[in-house]
JSON list of C-alpha atoms in Angstrom, two decimals:
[
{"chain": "A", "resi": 1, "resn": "UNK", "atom": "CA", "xyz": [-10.40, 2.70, 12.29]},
{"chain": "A", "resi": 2, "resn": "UNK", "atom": "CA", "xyz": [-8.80, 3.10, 15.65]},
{"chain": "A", "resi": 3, "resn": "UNK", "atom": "CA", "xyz": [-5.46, 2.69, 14.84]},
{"chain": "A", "resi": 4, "resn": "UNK", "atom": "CA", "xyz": [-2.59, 5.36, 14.69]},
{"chain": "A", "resi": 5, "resn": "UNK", "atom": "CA", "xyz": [-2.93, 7.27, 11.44]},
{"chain": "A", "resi": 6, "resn": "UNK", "atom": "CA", "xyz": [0.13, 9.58, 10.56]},
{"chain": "A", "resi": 7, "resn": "UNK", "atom": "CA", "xyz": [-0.47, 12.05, 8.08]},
{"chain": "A", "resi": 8, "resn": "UNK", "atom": "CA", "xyz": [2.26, 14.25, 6.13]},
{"chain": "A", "resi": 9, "resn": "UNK", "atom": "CA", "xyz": [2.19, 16.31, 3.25]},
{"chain": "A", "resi": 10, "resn": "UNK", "atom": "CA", "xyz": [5.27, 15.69, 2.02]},
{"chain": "A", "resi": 11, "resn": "UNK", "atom": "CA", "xyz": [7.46, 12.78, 2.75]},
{"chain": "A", "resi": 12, "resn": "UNK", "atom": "CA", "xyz": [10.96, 10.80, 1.37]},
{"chain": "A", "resi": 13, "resn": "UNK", "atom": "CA", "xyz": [8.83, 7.19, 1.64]},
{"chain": "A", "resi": 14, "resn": "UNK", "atom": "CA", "xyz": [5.89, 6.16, 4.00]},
{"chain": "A", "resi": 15, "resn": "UNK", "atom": "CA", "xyz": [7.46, 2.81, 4.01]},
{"chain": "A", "resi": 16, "resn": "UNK", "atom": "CA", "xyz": [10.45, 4.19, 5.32]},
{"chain": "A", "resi": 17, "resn": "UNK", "atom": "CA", "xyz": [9.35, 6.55, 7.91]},
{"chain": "A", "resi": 18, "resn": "UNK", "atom": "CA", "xyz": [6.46, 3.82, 8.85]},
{"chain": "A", "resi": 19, "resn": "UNK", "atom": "CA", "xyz": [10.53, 1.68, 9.93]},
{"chain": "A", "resi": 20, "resn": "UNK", "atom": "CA", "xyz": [11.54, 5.18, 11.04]},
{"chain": "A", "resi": 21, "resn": "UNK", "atom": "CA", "xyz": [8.11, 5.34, 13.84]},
{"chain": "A", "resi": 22, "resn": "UNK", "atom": "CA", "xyz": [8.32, 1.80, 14.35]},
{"chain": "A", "resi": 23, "resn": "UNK", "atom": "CA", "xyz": [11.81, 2.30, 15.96]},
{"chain": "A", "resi": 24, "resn": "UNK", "atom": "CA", "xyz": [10.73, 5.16, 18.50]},
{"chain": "A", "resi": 25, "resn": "UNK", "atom": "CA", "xyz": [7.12, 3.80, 18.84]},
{"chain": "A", "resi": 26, "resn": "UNK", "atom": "CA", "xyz": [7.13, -0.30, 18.86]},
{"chain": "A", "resi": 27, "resn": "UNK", "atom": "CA", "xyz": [4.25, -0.43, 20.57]},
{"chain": "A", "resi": 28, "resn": "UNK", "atom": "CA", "xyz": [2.09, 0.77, 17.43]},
{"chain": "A", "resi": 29, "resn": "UNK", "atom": "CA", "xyz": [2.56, -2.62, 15.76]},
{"chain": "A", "resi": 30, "resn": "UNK", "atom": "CA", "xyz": [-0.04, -3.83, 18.21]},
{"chain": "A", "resi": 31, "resn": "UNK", "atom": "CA", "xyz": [-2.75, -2.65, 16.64]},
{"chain": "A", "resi": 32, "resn": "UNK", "atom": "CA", "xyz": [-0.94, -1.38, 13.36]},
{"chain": "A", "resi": 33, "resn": "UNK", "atom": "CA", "xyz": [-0.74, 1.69, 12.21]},
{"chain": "A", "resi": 34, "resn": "UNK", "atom": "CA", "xyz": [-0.61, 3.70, 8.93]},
{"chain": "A", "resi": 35, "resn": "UNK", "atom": "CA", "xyz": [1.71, 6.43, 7.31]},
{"chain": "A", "resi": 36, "resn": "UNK", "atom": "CA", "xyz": [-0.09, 8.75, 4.14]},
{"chain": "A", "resi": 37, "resn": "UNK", "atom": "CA", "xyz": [1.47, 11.12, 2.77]},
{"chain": "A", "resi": 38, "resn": "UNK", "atom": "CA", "xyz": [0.25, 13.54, -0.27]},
{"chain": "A", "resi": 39, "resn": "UNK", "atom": "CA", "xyz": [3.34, 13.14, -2.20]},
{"chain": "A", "resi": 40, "resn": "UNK", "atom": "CA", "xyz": [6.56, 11.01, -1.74]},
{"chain": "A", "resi": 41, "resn": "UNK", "atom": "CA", "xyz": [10.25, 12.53, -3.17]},
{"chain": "A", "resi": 42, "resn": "UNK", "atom": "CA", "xyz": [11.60, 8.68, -3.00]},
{"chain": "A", "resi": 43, "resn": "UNK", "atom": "CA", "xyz": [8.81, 6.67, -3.34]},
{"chain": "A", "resi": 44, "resn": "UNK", "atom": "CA", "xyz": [10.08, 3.15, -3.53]},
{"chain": "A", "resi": 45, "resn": "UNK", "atom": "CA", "xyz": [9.26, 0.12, -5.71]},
{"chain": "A", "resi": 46, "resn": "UNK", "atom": "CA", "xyz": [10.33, -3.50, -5.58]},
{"chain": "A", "resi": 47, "resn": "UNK", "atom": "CA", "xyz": [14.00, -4.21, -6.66]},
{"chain": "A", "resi": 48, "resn": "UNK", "atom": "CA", "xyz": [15.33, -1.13, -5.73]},
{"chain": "A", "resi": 49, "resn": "UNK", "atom": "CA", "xyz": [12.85, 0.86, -8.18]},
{"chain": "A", "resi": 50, "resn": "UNK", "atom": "CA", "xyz": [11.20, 4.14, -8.02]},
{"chain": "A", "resi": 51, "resn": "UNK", "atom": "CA", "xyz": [7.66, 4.91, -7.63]},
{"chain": "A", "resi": 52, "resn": "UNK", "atom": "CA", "xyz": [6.84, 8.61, -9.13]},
{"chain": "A", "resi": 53, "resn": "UNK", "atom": "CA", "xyz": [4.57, 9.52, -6.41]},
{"chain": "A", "resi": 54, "resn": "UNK", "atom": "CA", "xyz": [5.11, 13.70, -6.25]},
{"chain": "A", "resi": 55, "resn": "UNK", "atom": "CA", "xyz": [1.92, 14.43, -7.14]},
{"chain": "A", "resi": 56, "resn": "UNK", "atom": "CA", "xyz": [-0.77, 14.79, -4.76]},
{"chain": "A", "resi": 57, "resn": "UNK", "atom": "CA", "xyz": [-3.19, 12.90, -6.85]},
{"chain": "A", "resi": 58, "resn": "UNK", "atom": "CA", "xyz": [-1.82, 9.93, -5.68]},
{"chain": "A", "resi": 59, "resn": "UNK", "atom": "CA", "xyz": [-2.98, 7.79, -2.36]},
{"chain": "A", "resi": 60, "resn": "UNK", "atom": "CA", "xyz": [0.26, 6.61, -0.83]},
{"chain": "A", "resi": 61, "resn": "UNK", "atom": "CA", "xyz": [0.44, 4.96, 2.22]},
{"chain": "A", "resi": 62, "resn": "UNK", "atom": "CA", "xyz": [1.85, 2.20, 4.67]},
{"chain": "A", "resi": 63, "resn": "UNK", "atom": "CA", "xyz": [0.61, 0.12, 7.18]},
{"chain": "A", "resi": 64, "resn": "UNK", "atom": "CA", "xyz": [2.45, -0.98, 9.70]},
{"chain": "A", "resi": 65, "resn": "UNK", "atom": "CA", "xyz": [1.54, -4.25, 12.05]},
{"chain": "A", "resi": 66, "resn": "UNK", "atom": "CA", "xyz": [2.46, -7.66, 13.15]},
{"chain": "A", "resi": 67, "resn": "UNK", "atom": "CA", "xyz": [0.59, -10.63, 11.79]},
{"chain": "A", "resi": 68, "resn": "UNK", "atom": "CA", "xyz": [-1.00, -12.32, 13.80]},
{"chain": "A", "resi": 69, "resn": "UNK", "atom": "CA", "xyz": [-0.51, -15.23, 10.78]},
{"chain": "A", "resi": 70, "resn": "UNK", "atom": "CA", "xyz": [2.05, -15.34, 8.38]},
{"chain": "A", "resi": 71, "resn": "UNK", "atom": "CA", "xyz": [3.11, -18.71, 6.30]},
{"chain": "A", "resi": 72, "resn": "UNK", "atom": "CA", "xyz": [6.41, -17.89, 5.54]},
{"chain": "A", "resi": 73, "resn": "UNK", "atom": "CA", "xyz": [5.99, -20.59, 2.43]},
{"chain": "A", "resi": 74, "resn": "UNK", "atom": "CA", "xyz": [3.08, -18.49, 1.25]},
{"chain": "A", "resi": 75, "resn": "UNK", "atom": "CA", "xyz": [5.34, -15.06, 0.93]},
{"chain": "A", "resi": 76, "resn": "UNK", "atom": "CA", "xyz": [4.75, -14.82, -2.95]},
{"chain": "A", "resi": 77, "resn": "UNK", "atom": "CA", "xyz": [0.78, -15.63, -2.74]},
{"chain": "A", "resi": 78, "resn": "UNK", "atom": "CA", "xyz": [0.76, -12.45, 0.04]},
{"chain": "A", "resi": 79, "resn": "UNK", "atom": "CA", "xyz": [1.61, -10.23, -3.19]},
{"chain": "A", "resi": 80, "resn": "UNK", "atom": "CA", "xyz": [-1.68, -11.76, -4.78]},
{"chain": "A", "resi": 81, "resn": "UNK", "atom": "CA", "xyz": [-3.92, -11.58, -2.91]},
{"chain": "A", "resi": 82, "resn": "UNK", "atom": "CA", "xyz": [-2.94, -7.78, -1.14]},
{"chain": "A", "resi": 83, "resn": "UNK", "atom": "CA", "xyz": [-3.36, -6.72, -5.06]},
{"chain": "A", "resi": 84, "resn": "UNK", "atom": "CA", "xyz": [-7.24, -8.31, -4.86]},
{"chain": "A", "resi": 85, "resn": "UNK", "atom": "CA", "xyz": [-7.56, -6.31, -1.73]},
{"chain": "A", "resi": 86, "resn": "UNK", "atom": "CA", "xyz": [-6.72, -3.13, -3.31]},
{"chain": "A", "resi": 87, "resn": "UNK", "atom": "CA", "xyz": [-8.22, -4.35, -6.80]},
{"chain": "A", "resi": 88, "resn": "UNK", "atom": "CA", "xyz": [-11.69, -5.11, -4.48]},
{"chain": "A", "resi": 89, "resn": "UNK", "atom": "CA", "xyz": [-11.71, -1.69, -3.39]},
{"chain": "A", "resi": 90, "resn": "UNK", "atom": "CA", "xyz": [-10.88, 0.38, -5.90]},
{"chain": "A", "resi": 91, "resn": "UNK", "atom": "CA", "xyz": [-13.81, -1.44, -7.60]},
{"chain": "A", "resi": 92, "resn": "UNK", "atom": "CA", "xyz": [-15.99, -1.11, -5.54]},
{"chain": "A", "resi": 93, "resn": "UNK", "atom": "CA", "xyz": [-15.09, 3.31, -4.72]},
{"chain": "A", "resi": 94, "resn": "UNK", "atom": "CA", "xyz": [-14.49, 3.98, -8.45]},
{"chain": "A", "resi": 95, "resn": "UNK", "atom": "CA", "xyz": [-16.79, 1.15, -10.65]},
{"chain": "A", "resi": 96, "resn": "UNK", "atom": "CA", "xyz": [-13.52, 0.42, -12.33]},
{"chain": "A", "resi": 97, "resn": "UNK", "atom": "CA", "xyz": [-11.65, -2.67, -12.37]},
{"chain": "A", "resi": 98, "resn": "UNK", "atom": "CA", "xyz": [-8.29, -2.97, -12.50]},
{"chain": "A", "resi": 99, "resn": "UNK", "atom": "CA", "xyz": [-5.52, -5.64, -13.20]},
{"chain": "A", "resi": 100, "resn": "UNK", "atom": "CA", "xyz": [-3.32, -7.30, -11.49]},
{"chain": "A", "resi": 101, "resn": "UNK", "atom": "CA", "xyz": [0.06, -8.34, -13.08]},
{"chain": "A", "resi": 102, "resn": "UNK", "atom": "CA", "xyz": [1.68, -10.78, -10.86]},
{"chain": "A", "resi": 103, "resn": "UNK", "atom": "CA", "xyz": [3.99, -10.15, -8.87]},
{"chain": "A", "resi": 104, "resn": "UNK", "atom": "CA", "xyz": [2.56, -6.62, -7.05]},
{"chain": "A", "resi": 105, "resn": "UNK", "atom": "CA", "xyz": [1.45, -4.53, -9.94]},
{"chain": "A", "resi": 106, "resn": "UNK", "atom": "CA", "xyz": [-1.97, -3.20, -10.63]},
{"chain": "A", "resi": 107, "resn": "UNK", "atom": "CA", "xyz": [-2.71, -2.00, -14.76]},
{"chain": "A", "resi": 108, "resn": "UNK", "atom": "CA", "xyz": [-5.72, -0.05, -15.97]},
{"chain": "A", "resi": 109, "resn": "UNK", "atom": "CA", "xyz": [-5.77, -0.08, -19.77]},
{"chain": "A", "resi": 110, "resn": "UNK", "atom": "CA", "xyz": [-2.43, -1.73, -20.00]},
{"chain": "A", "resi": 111, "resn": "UNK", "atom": "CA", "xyz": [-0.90, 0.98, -18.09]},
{"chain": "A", "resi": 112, "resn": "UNK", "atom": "CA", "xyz": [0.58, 1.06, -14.01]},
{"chain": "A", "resi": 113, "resn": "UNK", "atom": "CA", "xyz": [-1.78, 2.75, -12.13]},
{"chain": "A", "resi": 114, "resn": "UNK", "atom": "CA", "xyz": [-0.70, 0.90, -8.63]},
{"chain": "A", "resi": 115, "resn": "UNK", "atom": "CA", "xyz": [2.13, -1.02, -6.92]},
{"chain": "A", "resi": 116, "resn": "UNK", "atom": "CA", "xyz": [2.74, -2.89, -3.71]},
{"chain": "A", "resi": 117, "resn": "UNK", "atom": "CA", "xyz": [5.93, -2.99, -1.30]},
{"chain": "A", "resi": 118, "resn": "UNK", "atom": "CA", "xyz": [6.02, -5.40, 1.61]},
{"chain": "A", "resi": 119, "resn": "UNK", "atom": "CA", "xyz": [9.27, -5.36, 3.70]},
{"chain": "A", "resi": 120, "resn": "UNK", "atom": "CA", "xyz": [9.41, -6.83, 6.99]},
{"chain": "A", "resi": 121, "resn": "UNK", "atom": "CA", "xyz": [12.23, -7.88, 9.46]},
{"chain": "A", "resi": 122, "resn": "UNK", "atom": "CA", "xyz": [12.62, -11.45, 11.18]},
{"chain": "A", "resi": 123, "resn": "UNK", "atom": "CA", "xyz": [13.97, -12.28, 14.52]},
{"chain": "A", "resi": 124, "resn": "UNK", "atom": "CA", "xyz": [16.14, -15.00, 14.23]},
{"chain": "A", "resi": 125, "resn": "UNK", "atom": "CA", "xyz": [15.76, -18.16, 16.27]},
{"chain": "A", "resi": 126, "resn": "UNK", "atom": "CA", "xyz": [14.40, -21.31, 15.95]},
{"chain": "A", "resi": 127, "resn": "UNK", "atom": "CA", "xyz": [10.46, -20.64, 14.81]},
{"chain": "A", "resi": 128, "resn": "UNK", "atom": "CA", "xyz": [10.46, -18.11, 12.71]},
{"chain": "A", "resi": 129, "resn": "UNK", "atom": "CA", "xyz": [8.66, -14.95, 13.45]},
{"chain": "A", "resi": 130, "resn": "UNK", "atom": "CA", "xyz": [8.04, -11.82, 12.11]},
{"chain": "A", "resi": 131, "resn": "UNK", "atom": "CA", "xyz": [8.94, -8.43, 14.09]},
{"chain": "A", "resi": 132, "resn": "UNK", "atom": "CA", "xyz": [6.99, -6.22, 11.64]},
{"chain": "A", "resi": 133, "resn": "UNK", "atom": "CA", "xyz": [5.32, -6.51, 8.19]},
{"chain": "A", "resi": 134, "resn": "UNK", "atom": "CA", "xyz": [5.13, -2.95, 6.48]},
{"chain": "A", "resi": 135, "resn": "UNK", "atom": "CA", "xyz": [2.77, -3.11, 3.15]},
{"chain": "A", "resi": 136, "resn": "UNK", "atom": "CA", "xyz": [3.36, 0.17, 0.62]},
{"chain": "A", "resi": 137, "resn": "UNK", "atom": "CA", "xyz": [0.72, 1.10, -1.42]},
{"chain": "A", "resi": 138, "resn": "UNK", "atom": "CA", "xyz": [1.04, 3.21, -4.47]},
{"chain": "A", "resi": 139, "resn": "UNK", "atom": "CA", "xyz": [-1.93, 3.94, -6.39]},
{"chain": "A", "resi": 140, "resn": "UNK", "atom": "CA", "xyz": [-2.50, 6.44, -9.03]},
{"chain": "A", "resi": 141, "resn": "UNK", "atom": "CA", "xyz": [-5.77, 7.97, -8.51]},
{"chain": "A", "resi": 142, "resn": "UNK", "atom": "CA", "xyz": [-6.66, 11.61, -9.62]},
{"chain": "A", "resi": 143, "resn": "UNK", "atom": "CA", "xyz": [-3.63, 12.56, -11.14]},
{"chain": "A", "resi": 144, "resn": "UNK", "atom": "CA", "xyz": [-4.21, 14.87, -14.55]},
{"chain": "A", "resi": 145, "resn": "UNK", "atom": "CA", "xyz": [-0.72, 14.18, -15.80]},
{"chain": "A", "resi": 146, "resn": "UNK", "atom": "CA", "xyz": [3.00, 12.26, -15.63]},
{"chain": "A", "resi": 147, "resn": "UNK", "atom": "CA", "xyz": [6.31, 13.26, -16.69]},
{"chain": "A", "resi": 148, "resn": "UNK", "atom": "CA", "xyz": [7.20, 12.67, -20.34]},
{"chain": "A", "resi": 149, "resn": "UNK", "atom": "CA", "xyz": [9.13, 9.37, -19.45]},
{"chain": "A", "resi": 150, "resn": "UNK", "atom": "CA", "xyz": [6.09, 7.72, -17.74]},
{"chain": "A", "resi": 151, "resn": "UNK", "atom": "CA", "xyz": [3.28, 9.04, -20.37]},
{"chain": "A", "resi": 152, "resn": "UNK", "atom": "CA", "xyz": [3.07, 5.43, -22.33]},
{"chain": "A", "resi": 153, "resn": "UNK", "atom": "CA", "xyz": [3.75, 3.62, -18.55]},
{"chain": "A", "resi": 154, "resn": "UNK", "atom": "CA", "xyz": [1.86, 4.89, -16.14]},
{"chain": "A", "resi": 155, "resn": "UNK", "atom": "CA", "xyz": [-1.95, 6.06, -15.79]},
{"chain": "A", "resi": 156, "resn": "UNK", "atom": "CA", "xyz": [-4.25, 7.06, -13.32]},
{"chain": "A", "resi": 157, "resn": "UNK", "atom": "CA", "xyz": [-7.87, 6.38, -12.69]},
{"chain": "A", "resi": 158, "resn": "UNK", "atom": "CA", "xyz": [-8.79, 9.94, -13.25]},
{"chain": "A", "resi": 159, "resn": "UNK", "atom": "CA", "xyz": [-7.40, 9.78, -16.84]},
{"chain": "A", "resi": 160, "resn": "UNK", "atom": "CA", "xyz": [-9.33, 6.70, -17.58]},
{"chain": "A", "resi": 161, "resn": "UNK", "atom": "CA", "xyz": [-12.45, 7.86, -16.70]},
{"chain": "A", "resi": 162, "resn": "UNK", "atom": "CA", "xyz": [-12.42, 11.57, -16.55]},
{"chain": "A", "resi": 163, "resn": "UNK", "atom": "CA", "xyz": [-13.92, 11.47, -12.82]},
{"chain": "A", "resi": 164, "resn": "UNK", "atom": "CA", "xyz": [-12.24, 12.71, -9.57]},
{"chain": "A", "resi": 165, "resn": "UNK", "atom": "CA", "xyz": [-12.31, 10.22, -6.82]},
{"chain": "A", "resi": 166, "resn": "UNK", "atom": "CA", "xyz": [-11.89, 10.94, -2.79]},
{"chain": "A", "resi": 167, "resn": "UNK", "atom": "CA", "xyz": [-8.78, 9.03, -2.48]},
{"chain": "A", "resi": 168, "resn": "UNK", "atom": "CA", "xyz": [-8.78, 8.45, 1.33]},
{"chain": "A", "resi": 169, "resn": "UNK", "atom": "CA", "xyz": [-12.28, 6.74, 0.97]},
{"chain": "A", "resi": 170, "resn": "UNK", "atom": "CA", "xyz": [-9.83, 3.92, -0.40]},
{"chain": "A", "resi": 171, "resn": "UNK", "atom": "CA", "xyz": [-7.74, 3.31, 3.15]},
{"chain": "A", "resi": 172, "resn": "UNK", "atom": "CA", "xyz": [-10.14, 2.23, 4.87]},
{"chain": "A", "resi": 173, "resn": "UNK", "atom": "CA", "xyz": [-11.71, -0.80, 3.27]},
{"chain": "A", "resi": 174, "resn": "UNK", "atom": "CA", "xyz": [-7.75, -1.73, 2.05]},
{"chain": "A", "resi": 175, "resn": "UNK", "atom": "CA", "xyz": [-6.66, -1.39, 6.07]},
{"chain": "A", "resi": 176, "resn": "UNK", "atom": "CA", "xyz": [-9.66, -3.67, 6.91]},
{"chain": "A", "resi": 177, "resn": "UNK", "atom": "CA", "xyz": [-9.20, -6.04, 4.36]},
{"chain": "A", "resi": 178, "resn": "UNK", "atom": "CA", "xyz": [-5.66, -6.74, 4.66]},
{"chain": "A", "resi": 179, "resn": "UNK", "atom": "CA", "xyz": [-6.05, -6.90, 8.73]},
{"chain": "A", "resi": 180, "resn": "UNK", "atom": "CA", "xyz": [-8.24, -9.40, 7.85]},
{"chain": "A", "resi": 181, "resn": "UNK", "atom": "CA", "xyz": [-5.99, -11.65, 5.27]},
{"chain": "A", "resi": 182, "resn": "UNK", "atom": "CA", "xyz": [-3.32, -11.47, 8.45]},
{"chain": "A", "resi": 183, "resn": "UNK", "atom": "CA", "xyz": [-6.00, -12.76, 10.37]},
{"chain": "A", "resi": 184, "resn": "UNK", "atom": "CA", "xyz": [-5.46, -9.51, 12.64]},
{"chain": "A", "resi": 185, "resn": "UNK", "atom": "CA", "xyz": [-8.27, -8.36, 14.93]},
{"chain": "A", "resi": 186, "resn": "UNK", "atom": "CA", "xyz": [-9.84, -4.79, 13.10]},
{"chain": "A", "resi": 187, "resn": "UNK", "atom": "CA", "xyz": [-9.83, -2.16, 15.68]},
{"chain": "A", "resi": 188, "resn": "UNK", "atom": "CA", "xyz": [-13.02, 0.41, 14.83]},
{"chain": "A", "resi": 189, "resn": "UNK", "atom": "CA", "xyz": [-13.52, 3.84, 16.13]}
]
């Protein structure tokens, strides 16, 4: 993909420093761009939750555009159909299928093994229109293990199936196929 990718090892959110680059650098919403980080120390969740996402196991990242389509009556079905994106994908890297649980939740085995964010800001006026859509993605991948509170919540994809999977293989048919729910033009390399 040609769009801005920012890598980090170790960051407080992707979703928040994708706000924090979209401040400095608006002009990246153009064509989008995307924040991954190996590990997250405040990895966020909807409703104020947290998303354990220290260990490097984990593919988190945000991207960061402006829709070149958004119904703002169709906010709730956005949540859907970004978690067949991801579900698409991850089927289609790993062989395994996982579930979705409505609102932005993905289960293997009746465990989490991936969540969704989407924050955006609107200008006000008249039409509504959106000055940037940010979509988090958590998704637990090759992790080996969880801390004792999560054990009976949370999985990972490597636990299921005892295989090690190249994690950034994931980003780019996601990227693609939510550009292309937004109805934004994909920008190759």
């Amino acid at each position: 993909m040609g769009i801005k990718v920012i890598s980090k090892k170790i960051i407080d959110s992707t979703n928040d420093h994708a706000k924090r680059v979209l401040k400095k650098q608006p002009e990246l919403l153009n064509d989008g761009f995307l924040v991954i980080a190996d590990q997250q120390t405040n990895g966020k969740g909807t409703h104020g939750k947290s998303w354990y996402s220290k260990s490097s196991g984990g593919l988190y990242y945000s991207l960061g555009f402006i829709p070149k389509e958004f119904d703002f009556d169709s906010i709730e079905s956005y949540h859907l159909k970004i978690s067949k994106c991801i579900q698409h994908s991850i089927q289609r890297l790993t062989g395994v299928t996982v579930d979705i649980r409505y609102p932005n939740d993905l289960y293997l085995k009746n465990k989490k093994v991936g969540g969704i964010l989407m924050e955006s800001e609107m200008a006000s006026g008249p039409i509504p229109k959106l000055d940037f859509l940010i979509i988090g993605i958590g998704l637990n991948i090759n992790q080996t293990s969880f801390p004792t509170s999560l054990v009976d919540k949370a999985t990972s994809i490597h636990l299921e199936t005892n295989a090690t999977y190249q994690k950034l293989k994931l980003v780019k048919p996601i990227t693609k196929q939510l550009f292309q729910l937004f109805n934004h033009p994909v920008i190759e390399s």
